[in-house]
Amino acid sequence: MTWLRALKETGRSGLRVERTRLEPLVAVRGAAGVAIVIGLALWLSSPAVAASSAFGAFAAGTATFQRSWRSRPVLALAAGAALAVSTFLGYLAASHLLAFVVLLAVWSFLAGMAWSLGPTSGIVAALTIAVMLVVVTLPTSVMDALGHAAVIAFGGLVQATLIVLFPIRRWGAQRDALSDAFAAEADYARRLRQDPHAPFDPEPLMTARSAAAVTPWEARRRPEELHGKRALAERIRPVLASLADPSVGAAAEGPERDRARELLAAAATVLDSVARAIRHARPVKLPKAVNAFLEVPEPEAELTGSARRAAARLISLLGAAVESANGSGPSDATESAHLLRPTLPRLVPLAARAMRRQMRWQSPVFRHAVRMSTVATTGYLIGTALPLGHGYWAPMASVMVMRPDFSQTYARGVARFVGTLLGVTVATGVMQAASPGVYLCAGLAVLSIALMYLLMRTGYMVSQACVSAYAVLLLGMGGSEWTQTVPERVLLTLLGGVLAMAAYAVFPAWETPRLRDRLAERLEATAGYTAAVLEGFADPAKRRSSTVREALLDARAASATWDQAVARADAEPVRHRGLSRRAAQDADTVLSAMGRVGMLMEAHLPGRDADPVPSAAEFARVLREAVAESAQAVRDGAPPRWDAVRTVLDGWQGDTTRERMVRRGAELQMETLDEFEEALRSRSGTRPPPL
């Protein structure tokens, strides 16, 4: 993709406004926190102090709107504390330009490294830089600085208190995530009726897993209907696929296929009912015709062999899901025991280790931290040197639009400039037409921030327009003339956006050259999942239940990383280096089929008292060795080789029913390995046939 096209595409994405579900009560609660802080500051102090404290209350409230499964009061308190520390340290160095620039460089670098902990940490860390740049211009003494820091921390405390006193749909996000997982499986069951090889997007299950992670304090207060349900959802998915697939389930045509379609339709209805019950905290309501489905089929039923076993297991799992959603089913304690999230104090050493792992030259997070540190200090020095006043707006605009990847940085840069232009234009018109006083300015500022909280998820341009109006109104409340703030903010915002974009162009972290590494990682993880399932057949007595589960999670994580890498690479103005877009698409299709093979076999894992399948152990061992060698070949641009795997498959021993079923799974795995090799060899880019 050329630079011109890349800029056009990212600019369009930044200006896009999306329709999304609004949460007016949550927005009102966040705006009320800002209003309380502004009102108290005006009552006890001056408009200037109220303006600075309002920035802190706004930032603390914004932190609670980020996508995080942590308790919202904890996020507000943590953000308020971080904002208070950053502003106080900034004031101590503000009187000495060199000292402040050094502090800004170090703090910005650490804020950039905070992305190693996740997007929420990175966004909150960027907010601390922005607030530091604004409020350090206000205090005149150390005691004043302490007072400002205390007021900003108080803003976080107010937001946390309001969340505790006025909870809105407590555990609602966790309910939605778990409900979405069951709803996604219901949709999967319907699609399997028409297409036995229909793909399944594991993102809802991954999101539900993230939502299920809680602290020990939260685990004691979590509603019962959120205990253990995700484990059931995870076990239902491979059984659905196994029942529908003609290779290991129901026959492709005939009465058996008709019966499988009936069971899949009934399963979809049950899963939808469970999803609604979890989302709205109500009992499961099933149609009368579906209740008969939960009875185990009689021996004379149409299904036979592995399809019959899959149907019986599906009925058992769906019955357990219904009972569990109604509160009468057992909780899966072992499934949630390893999902305990560390508390904030215990998170500090984990965060330090995560940052140390990213301290390498090729890390996108490290490069982002270097860019942010350089741009923040450069923007501050340029803004200070320009005869415009409010020079901190340039670095503030830079740090708020910068992200570790190209597309988001450029999209947000365009959106911020356009949103700023819209926001200051509207606010300017209001100021010019009404000439509001201090209290009216404060009221309009609270209204602006309420709109920002309400419309935050519709697009960055919309939220930035509200924030810009908020800033102009606050500065008007603090005594700044709107005729001075408008041109300054527009020009300096443009400067900050240009600096952020130029920094990525000069010191990029392109994803395109790393696509082969990402593909190799996904190959290893996906084949490792199938190998773990085969090892479960090889020695059922010694099989650990967590082994297959951990391999599946690794495969999902590698798949998600690959998808993100491809999406980022598609938006980059970089020529492909060794892996064309068509080859990446073909390899993705094959690896999805490879993961499906493991899922089909997982549905038939035997109990611990079952007879072992010795040939499966040898196949799994050779598969792991061949995949490790081929993954390195993929990184080096060489074709993968599967001769050793094919030799073991040709010499497969055993002719029992289970051994034939496992061998069939190994054959399907071999087919996907050959198709993967063909996908990387082919220059025409023809997609392999679906499995």
XYZ file of C-alpha atoms in Angstrom:
691
model
C 0.000 0.000 0.000
C 1.314 3.445 -0.926
C 1.643 6.251 1.613
C -1.090 8.253 -0.087
C -3.554 5.385 0.058
C -2.560 4.509 3.630
C -3.143 8.080 4.775
C -6.483 8.169 2.985
C -7.669 4.903 4.565
C -6.530 5.767 8.090
C -8.013 9.252 7.801
C -11.383 7.804 6.835
C -11.294 5.349 9.720
C -10.498 8.150 12.157
C -13.473 10.211 10.981
C -15.891 7.294 11.100
C -18.833 7.633 13.500
C -20.346 4.340 14.624
C -23.733 3.522 16.043
C -23.412 1.872 19.415
C -25.440 1.269 22.529
C -25.458 4.374 24.710
C -25.374 4.281 28.502
C -26.891 7.608 29.618
C -27.028 6.762 33.337
C -23.333 5.926 33.414
C -22.543 9.155 31.546
C -24.638 11.195 34.003
C -22.858 9.581 36.937
C -19.428 10.398 35.497
C -20.452 13.978 34.712
C -21.857 14.329 38.237
C -18.416 13.505 39.625
C -16.878 16.281 37.537
C -19.639 18.686 38.604
C -19.085 17.944 42.307
C -15.362 18.636 42.045
C -15.867 21.858 40.065
C -18.573 23.075 42.449
C -16.503 22.430 45.570
C -13.447 24.085 44.019
C -15.457 27.174 43.069
C -16.967 27.329 46.551
C -13.733 26.817 48.469
C -11.176 28.378 46.120
C -10.933 30.186 42.768
C -12.027 29.546 39.168
C -8.409 28.784 38.224
C -8.213 26.008 40.827
C -11.606 24.747 39.705
C -10.349 24.557 36.120
C -7.299 22.466 37.049
C -9.249 20.198 39.406
C -11.850 19.672 36.676
C -9.184 18.294 34.359
C -8.247 15.768 37.037
C -11.858 14.739 37.697
C -12.463 14.387 33.973
C -9.378 12.196 33.491
C -10.233 9.981 36.472
C -13.751 9.563 35.131
C -12.447 8.770 31.647
C -10.339 5.948 33.086
C -13.498 4.196 34.319
C -14.887 4.116 30.779
C -11.936 2.170 29.372
C -12.346 -1.494 28.476
C -11.233 -3.235 31.635
C -12.673 -5.995 33.795
C -11.320 -4.485 36.977
C -13.658 -2.868 39.457
C -14.541 0.654 38.291
C -13.959 2.217 41.729
C -10.459 0.753 41.721
C -9.778 2.243 38.282
C -10.972 5.672 39.410
C -8.834 5.596 42.565
C -5.760 4.353 40.709
C -6.154 6.974 37.987
C -6.683 9.742 40.542
C -3.576 8.709 42.473
C -1.440 8.515 39.316
C -2.694 11.916 38.161
C -1.933 13.468 41.537
C 1.625 12.100 41.591
C 2.353 13.191 38.023
C 1.109 16.745 38.573
C 2.974 17.195 41.850
C 6.263 15.942 40.394
C 5.679 18.125 37.363
C 5.269 21.194 39.531
C 8.471 20.510 41.466
C 10.413 20.629 38.192
C 8.295 23.217 36.345
C 10.345 26.217 37.404
C 13.469 24.768 35.731
C 13.036 24.094 32.034
C 15.779 21.461 31.793
C 14.559 19.587 34.863
C 10.969 19.600 33.621
C 11.990 18.411 30.151
C 13.962 15.523 31.695
C 11.015 14.614 33.925
C 8.635 14.822 30.957
C 10.914 12.585 28.887
C 11.207 9.930 31.617
C 7.511 10.019 32.531
C 6.465 9.835 28.877
C 8.769 6.869 28.300
C 7.269 5.023 31.275
C 3.778 5.914 30.070
C 4.616 4.445 26.680
C 5.940 1.278 28.307
C 2.650 0.990 30.215
C 1.164 -0.373 26.985
C 2.933 -3.637 27.826
C 0.265 -4.043 30.539
C -2.625 -3.486 28.137
C -4.544 -0.690 26.402
C -6.259 0.536 29.568
C -2.938 1.085 31.357
C -1.500 2.823 28.295
C -4.443 5.204 27.923
C -4.537 6.098 31.629
C -0.771 6.668 31.590
C -1.140 9.040 28.621
C -3.807 10.938 30.562
C -1.331 11.529 33.396
C 1.031 13.249 30.939
C -1.754 15.431 29.565
C -2.930 16.543 32.997
C 0.653 17.174 34.124
C 1.214 19.486 31.166
C -1.942 21.475 31.916
C -1.927 22.007 35.658
C 1.776 22.628 36.308
C 1.302 26.112 34.913
C -1.069 27.050 37.756
C 0.508 26.591 41.259
C 2.815 29.217 42.708
C 4.197 27.334 45.733
C 4.829 23.826 46.994
C 1.776 24.015 49.228
C -0.337 25.106 46.264
C 1.022 22.173 44.282
C 0.118 19.797 47.112
C -3.327 21.326 47.177
C -3.782 20.826 43.442
C -2.553 17.229 43.685
C -4.962 16.598 46.563
C -7.866 18.068 44.588
C -7.032 15.876 41.597
C -6.813 12.780 43.808
C -10.108 13.875 45.354
C -11.619 13.802 41.863
C -10.750 10.120 41.588
C -12.189 9.513 45.064
C -15.436 11.249 44.116
C -15.802 9.159 40.970
C -15.126 5.955 42.917
C -17.608 6.937 45.632
C -20.346 7.626 43.097
C -19.783 4.234 41.478
C -20.130 2.531 44.865
C -23.181 4.566 45.954
C -24.976 4.424 42.601
C -24.096 1.106 40.976
C -25.533 0.724 37.491
C -25.993 -2.886 36.406
C -23.343 -4.342 38.704
C -21.394 -7.162 37.003
C -23.185 -6.135 33.803
C -20.065 -6.250 31.625
C -19.232 -9.753 32.874
C -22.795 -10.895 32.239
C -22.682 -9.507 28.713
C -19.379 -11.229 27.976
C -20.599 -14.619 29.191
C -23.938 -14.173 27.440
C -22.181 -13.278 24.191
C -20.170 -16.500 24.433
C -23.324 -18.649 24.641
C -25.017 -16.587 21.918
C -22.002 -17.074 19.629
C -22.254 -20.843 20.120
C -25.985 -20.707 19.354
C -25.182 -18.971 16.079
C -22.452 -21.549 15.433
C -24.939 -24.395 15.918
C -27.317 -22.832 13.378
C -24.588 -22.375 10.803
C -23.422 -25.962 11.281
C -26.847 -27.167 10.143
C -26.147 -25.780 6.679
C -22.350 -25.954 6.587
C -20.705 -28.759 8.636
C -17.340 -27.000 8.219
C -18.555 -23.542 9.278
C -15.817 -21.478 10.976
C -16.133 -20.274 14.546
C -14.715 -17.006 15.840
C -13.300 -17.726 19.327
C -13.189 -14.048 20.311
C -16.400 -14.211 22.435
C -14.950 -17.141 24.391
C -11.650 -15.296 24.834
C -13.508 -12.206 26.033
C -15.544 -14.310 28.458
C -12.332 -15.768 29.843
C -10.900 -12.300 30.410
C -14.121 -11.238 32.113
C -14.026 -14.286 34.385
C -10.706 -13.253 35.941
C -11.401 -11.698 39.348
C -9.537 -10.727 42.483
C -10.072 -12.792 45.652
C -12.301 -9.986 47.008
C -14.412 -10.025 43.846
C -14.582 -13.820 43.805
C -16.380 -13.773 47.161
C -18.973 -11.304 45.861
C -19.503 -12.543 42.328
C -23.106 -13.623 41.585
C -23.598 -17.381 41.585
C -24.851 -17.449 37.999
C -21.412 -16.231 36.848
C -19.609 -19.193 38.462
C -18.466 -22.017 36.221
C -20.570 -21.221 33.146
C -17.683 -20.409 30.834
C -16.262 -23.911 31.278
C -19.532 -25.364 30.029
C -19.520 -23.027 27.044
C -15.973 -24.106 26.206
C -16.872 -27.816 26.304
C -19.993 -27.415 24.173
C -18.206 -25.945 21.149
C -16.102 -29.005 20.100
C -19.078 -31.315 20.649
C -21.202 -29.243 18.263
C -18.484 -29.393 15.614
C -17.932 -33.126 16.131
C -21.634 -33.910 15.740
C -21.898 -31.901 12.506
C -18.662 -32.974 10.805
C -19.139 -35.931 8.384
C -15.578 -37.142 9.004
C -16.096 -37.979 12.679
C -19.803 -37.317 13.268
C -23.112 -37.720 11.484
C -23.173 -39.036 7.940
C -23.216 -36.472 5.142
C -26.670 -37.512 3.930
C -29.631 -39.557 5.082
C -31.634 -39.929 8.305
C -28.528 -39.490 10.459
C -27.815 -36.080 8.942
C -31.470 -35.047 9.360
C -31.372 -36.029 13.037
C -28.113 -34.109 13.519
C -29.691 -30.991 12.026
C -32.643 -31.319 14.415
C -30.305 -31.615 17.393
C -28.258 -28.615 16.270
C -31.388 -26.487 15.877
C -32.599 -27.457 19.338
C -29.134 -26.807 20.772
C -29.167 -23.304 19.263
C -32.515 -22.587 20.934
C -31.251 -23.825 24.307
C -28.022 -21.810 24.057
C -29.924 -18.643 23.128
C -32.215 -19.134 26.133
C -29.222 -19.593 28.432
C -27.603 -16.447 26.986
C -30.738 -14.365 27.666
C -31.050 -15.761 31.184
C -27.461 -14.849 32.051
C -27.668 -11.375 30.490
C -30.861 -10.379 32.329
C -30.412 -12.490 35.520
C -33.632 -14.415 34.895
C -34.528 -18.120 34.851
C -34.079 -20.035 31.621
C -37.296 -20.323 29.614
C -37.376 -23.067 26.995
C -40.140 -23.815 24.463
C -42.042 -26.972 25.271
C -40.882 -28.629 22.074
C -37.235 -28.197 23.129
C -37.615 -29.742 26.580
C -37.887 -33.200 25.007
C -34.518 -32.610 23.388
C -32.798 -32.710 26.780
C -33.685 -36.399 27.130
C -30.969 -38.895 26.182
C -31.749 -40.566 22.826
C -33.076 -44.133 22.884
C -30.949 -46.944 21.430
C -33.093 -47.091 18.288
C -32.388 -43.431 17.455
C -30.980 -42.630 14.016
C -27.508 -41.670 15.259
C -24.791 -44.309 15.619
C -21.145 -44.570 16.598
C -19.230 -41.373 17.337
C -22.183 -39.219 16.268
C -24.370 -40.897 18.893
C -21.725 -40.354 21.562
C -21.403 -36.694 20.569
C -25.197 -36.237 20.729
C -25.391 -37.791 24.187
C -22.576 -35.598 25.441
C -24.145 -32.500 23.894
C -27.461 -33.187 25.609
C -25.695 -33.673 28.940
C -23.733 -30.424 28.608
C -26.783 -28.412 27.566
C -28.759 -29.765 30.512
C -25.919 -28.748 32.836
C -25.861 -25.264 31.250
C -29.598 -24.798 31.849
C -29.359 -25.984 35.461
C -26.315 -23.822 36.090
C -27.971 -20.701 34.618
C -30.985 -21.327 36.867
C -28.716 -21.463 39.907
C -29.123 -25.168 40.601
C -26.078 -26.432 38.761
C -22.649 -27.010 40.328
C -19.958 -24.366 40.009
C -16.722 -25.324 38.343
C -14.281 -24.246 41.040
C -11.258 -25.773 39.355
C -11.940 -23.833 36.169
C -11.962 -20.450 37.922
C -9.221 -21.119 40.456
C -6.434 -20.210 38.024
C -8.265 -17.077 36.864
C -7.700 -15.075 40.039
C -6.538 -11.605 39.030
C -3.793 -10.100 41.193
C -4.688 -7.114 43.341
C -3.149 -3.739 42.482
C -0.293 -4.016 45.052
C 0.612 -7.463 43.743
C 0.374 -6.177 40.193
C 3.440 -3.940 40.630
C 6.121 -6.691 40.341
C 4.178 -8.313 37.500
C 4.056 -4.976 35.703
C 7.788 -4.487 36.196
C 8.506 -7.906 34.683
C 6.184 -7.211 31.741
C 7.996 -3.948 31.032
C 11.400 -5.625 31.265
C 10.335 -8.185 28.669
C 9.503 -5.316 26.282
C 12.857 -3.559 26.793
C 14.272 -4.610 23.418
C 14.890 -2.673 20.252
C 12.446 -4.590 18.055
C 9.541 -4.412 20.524
C 6.628 -2.253 19.242
C 5.944 -1.138 22.830
C 9.549 -0.046 23.388
C 9.561 1.863 20.106
C 6.267 3.485 21.069
C 7.776 4.574 24.396
C 10.797 6.089 22.640
C 8.543 7.929 20.183
C 6.289 9.225 22.938
C 9.207 10.469 25.033
C 10.833 12.208 22.070
C 7.632 13.750 20.738
C 6.432 14.962 24.147
C 9.677 16.787 24.906
C 10.072 18.141 21.374
C 6.478 19.355 21.304
C 6.848 21.018 24.683
C 10.018 22.845 23.651
C 8.497 24.003 20.343
C 5.251 25.047 22.013
C 7.154 26.998 24.659
C 9.242 28.759 22.031
C 6.280 29.779 19.875
C 4.623 33.122 20.734
C 1.173 31.553 21.040
C 0.807 30.759 24.722
C -0.642 27.509 26.049
C 2.273 25.700 24.407
C 1.486 22.520 26.330
C -1.384 21.809 23.918
C 1.053 20.537 21.255
C 2.650 17.759 23.356
C -0.726 17.001 24.947
C -2.236 16.405 21.506
C 0.714 14.205 20.565
C 0.625 11.887 23.566
C -3.142 11.455 23.368
C -3.141 10.324 19.718
C -0.026 8.155 19.772
C -0.496 4.393 19.774
C 1.980 1.529 19.257
C 0.689 0.858 15.715
C 0.587 2.993 12.588
C -3.116 2.904 11.727
C -4.433 4.006 15.122
C -1.865 6.782 15.472
C -2.663 8.314 12.091
C -6.420 7.773 12.381
C -6.542 9.401 15.814
C -4.319 12.267 14.645
C -6.773 13.177 11.893
C -9.770 12.651 14.163
C -8.278 14.804 16.918
C -7.631 17.747 14.611
C -11.105 17.625 13.036
C -12.762 17.068 16.421
C -10.794 19.944 17.937
C -11.837 22.240 15.110
C -15.493 21.319 15.580
C -15.371 21.562 19.363
C -13.678 24.931 19.587
C -15.938 26.316 16.852
C -19.076 25.369 18.763
C -17.684 26.508 22.105
C -16.494 29.753 20.550
C -19.929 30.418 19.155
C -21.474 29.869 22.574
C -18.928 32.104 24.284
C -19.369 34.850 21.718
C -23.164 34.733 21.686
C -23.870 34.329 25.414
C -20.752 35.730 27.160
C -21.378 33.315 30.049
C -20.125 33.968 33.531
C -18.118 31.642 35.732
C -20.989 29.422 36.864
C -22.618 29.213 33.448
C -19.251 28.277 31.944
C -18.911 25.577 34.576
C -22.382 24.249 33.795
C -21.704 24.169 30.064
C -18.382 22.433 30.679
C -20.141 19.727 32.706
C -22.670 19.344 29.890
C -19.824 18.944 27.385
C -18.179 16.253 29.450
C -21.508 14.462 29.917
C -21.860 14.340 26.126
C -18.301 13.057 25.842
C -18.968 10.223 28.309
C -22.215 9.401 26.495
C -20.750 9.404 22.973
C -17.250 8.154 23.767
C -17.650 4.832 21.972
C -19.166 6.315 18.804
C -15.806 7.575 17.555
C -12.696 9.466 18.611
C -13.622 12.526 16.539
C -16.933 12.943 18.396
C -15.394 12.536 21.837
C -12.566 14.912 20.951
C -15.054 17.573 19.824
C -16.715 17.370 23.246
C -13.358 17.492 25.054
C -12.250 20.528 23.046
C -15.434 22.401 23.913
C -14.915 21.356 27.545
C -11.371 22.758 27.543
C -12.397 26.097 25.997
C -15.233 26.505 28.506
C -13.007 25.641 31.449
C -10.351 28.088 30.336
C -13.069 30.714 29.901
C -14.215 29.959 33.433
C -10.622 30.353 34.619
C -10.282 33.771 33.003
C -8.690 33.019 29.604
C -10.141 34.877 26.665
C -11.778 32.589 24.141
C -10.352 34.721 21.327
C -6.896 33.664 22.495
C -7.597 29.997 23.205
C -9.304 29.106 19.925
C -6.537 29.806 17.368
C -3.878 28.604 19.787
C -5.590 25.290 20.409
C -6.240 24.625 16.718
C -2.705 25.440 15.588
C -0.986 23.631 18.450
C -3.236 20.596 18.079
C -2.288 20.466 14.410
C 1.374 20.746 15.391
C 1.044 17.946 17.949
C -0.682 15.660 15.450
C 1.970 16.312 12.815
C 4.734 15.536 15.323
C 3.079 12.258 16.298
C 2.661 11.184 12.677
C 6.184 12.242 11.722
C 7.619 10.290 14.652
C 6.005 7.077 13.427
C 7.254 7.676 9.881
C 10.822 8.313 11.097
C 10.947 5.588 13.766
C 8.290 3.008 12.826
C 7.442 -0.401 14.235
C 6.039 -1.994 11.105
C 4.121 -5.224 11.483
C 4.589 -6.324 7.860
C 8.206 -7.580 8.191
C 7.185 -9.651 11.229
C 4.347 -11.522 9.524
C 6.476 -14.631 8.972
C 7.360 -14.720 12.664
C 3.691 -14.384 13.596
C 2.761 -17.126 11.141
C 5.421 -19.450 12.547
C 4.175 -18.829 16.079
C 0.623 -19.619 15.031
C 1.732 -22.806 13.272
C 3.534 -24.016 16.394
C 0.639 -23.183 18.703
C -2.066 -24.656 16.444
C -0.223 -27.904 15.765
C 0.730 -28.051 19.445
C -2.961 -28.083 20.338
C -3.598 -31.080 18.073
C -0.517 -32.837 19.478
C -1.793 -32.298 23.034
C -5.140 -33.861 22.088
C -3.382 -36.848 20.481
C -1.308 -37.341 23.630
C -4.575 -37.494 25.574
C -5.532 -40.542 23.492
C -2.044 -42.046 23.771
C -2.114 -42.408 27.557
C -5.524 -41.525 29.064
C -4.507 -42.589 32.577
C -1.749 -39.976 32.791
C -3.580 -37.222 30.944
C -3.867 -33.934 32.816
C -7.064 -32.017 32.142
C -5.155 -28.727 31.996
C -2.736 -29.815 29.247
C -5.217 -29.679 26.371
C -6.809 -26.565 27.835
C -3.521 -24.677 27.994
C -2.625 -25.742 24.448
C -6.009 -24.490 23.221
C -5.499 -21.131 24.931
C -2.038 -20.811 23.377
C -3.510 -21.549 19.950
C -6.232 -18.953 20.429
C -3.757 -16.332 21.604
C -1.507 -17.002 18.603
C -4.494 -16.784 16.266
C -5.606 -13.461 17.774
C -2.060 -12.092 17.513
C -1.894 -13.174 13.884
C -5.228 -11.535 13.051
C -4.125 -8.269 14.665
C -0.799 -8.392 12.828
C -2.478 -8.944 9.452
C -4.969 -6.141 10.079
C -2.164 -3.752 10.979
C 0.000 -4.849 8.065
C -2.866 -4.273 5.618
C -2.988 -0.610 6.685
C 0.780 -0.022 6.516
C 2.511 1.705 3.581
C 5.092 -1.090 3.397
C 5.795 -3.573 0.647
C 5.498 -7.195 1.674
C 8.780 -8.846 2.517
C 8.599 -12.556 1.724
C 4.899 -13.109 2.506
C 2.288 -11.778 0.120
C -1.232 -10.910 1.161
C -2.621 -13.874 -0.801
C -0.171 -16.288 0.846
C -1.130 -14.917 4.257
C -4.829 -15.444 3.475
C -4.256 -19.005 2.261
C -2.111 -19.889 5.273
C -4.741 -18.435 7.605
C -7.432 -20.613 6.005
C -5.326 -23.750 6.394
C -4.360 -23.039 9.995
C -8.005 -22.470 10.876
C -8.754 -25.911 9.436
C -5.811 -27.346 11.378
C -7.190 -25.990 14.634
C -10.575 -27.451 13.757
C -9.012 -30.923 13.516
C -7.837 -30.663 17.106
C -11.259 -29.422 18.190
C -13.025 -32.363 16.522
C -10.746 -34.845 18.249
C -11.024 -33.081 21.598
C -14.769 -33.794 21.632
C -13.973 -37.548 21.796
C -11.211 -37.551 24.420
C -11.610 -40.787 26.432
C -11.878 -41.244 30.176
C -8.888 -42.175 32.305
C -9.864 -45.864 32.309
C -9.897 -46.136 28.489
C -7.366 -48.191 26.552
C -4.358 -46.230 25.247
C -3.617 -45.623 21.560
C 0.188 -46.091 21.328
C 0.479 -44.880 17.718
C -0.966 -41.517 18.755
C 2.000 -40.888 21.050
C 4.546 -41.432 18.283
C 2.567 -39.287 15.853
C 2.306 -36.458 18.384
C 6.035 -36.603 19.154
C 7.099 -36.496 15.505
C 4.505 -33.805 14.793
C 5.986 -31.527 17.455
C 9.522 -32.042 16.118
C 8.530 -31.463 12.500
C 6.514 -28.364 13.355
C 9.425 -26.862 15.305
C 11.730 -27.340 12.294
C 9.138 -26.110 9.809
C 8.354 -23.036 11.899
C 11.991 -22.013 11.651
C 11.832 -22.679 7.907
C 8.825 -20.359 7.654
C 10.770 -17.632 9.455
C 13.683 -18.116 7.037
C 11.455 -18.107 3.962
C 12.016 -21.805 3.209
C 9.229 -24.348 2.527
C 8.151 -26.579 5.432
C 8.765 -30.335 5.316
C 6.478 -33.073 6.645
C 8.196 -36.284 5.460
C 8.725 -37.618 8.992
C 5.080 -37.048 9.913
C 3.887 -38.849 6.789
C 6.183 -41.801 7.522
C 4.719 -42.246 11.008
C 1.172 -42.008 9.656
C 1.891 -44.697 7.038
C 3.125 -47.020 9.762
C 0.130 -46.472 12.094
C -0.730 -49.624 14.076
C -4.077 -50.658 15.590
C -7.538 -51.390 14.257
C -9.949 -50.846 17.150
C -12.841 -48.394 16.828
C -11.059 -45.698 18.829
C -7.765 -46.239 16.995
C -9.494 -45.847 13.633
C -11.134 -42.627 14.826
C -7.808 -41.225 16.088
C -6.074 -42.268 12.870
C -8.734 -40.404 10.910
C -7.939 -37.309 12.916
C -4.230 -37.771 12.197
C -5.008 -38.086 8.478
C -6.962 -34.841 8.568
C -4.013 -33.210 10.323
C -1.663 -34.487 7.612
C -3.924 -33.014 4.938
C -3.779 -29.587 6.552
C 0.012 -29.790 6.818
C 0.271 -30.492 3.082
C -2.122 -27.645 2.326
C -0.060 -25.301 4.497
C 3.040 -26.173 2.504
C 1.145 -25.596 -0.735
C -0.162 -22.229 0.502
C 3.379 -20.966 1.069
C 4.748 -22.465 -2.127
C 1.982 -21.287 -4.443
C 2.527 -18.093 -6.393
C -0.957 -18.034 -7.835
C -2.577 -17.623 -4.430
C -5.302 -20.197 -5.082
C -6.998 -21.042 -1.828
C -6.976 -24.668 -0.694
C -10.348 -26.395 -0.505
C -12.049 -26.177 2.912
C -11.648 -29.135 5.178
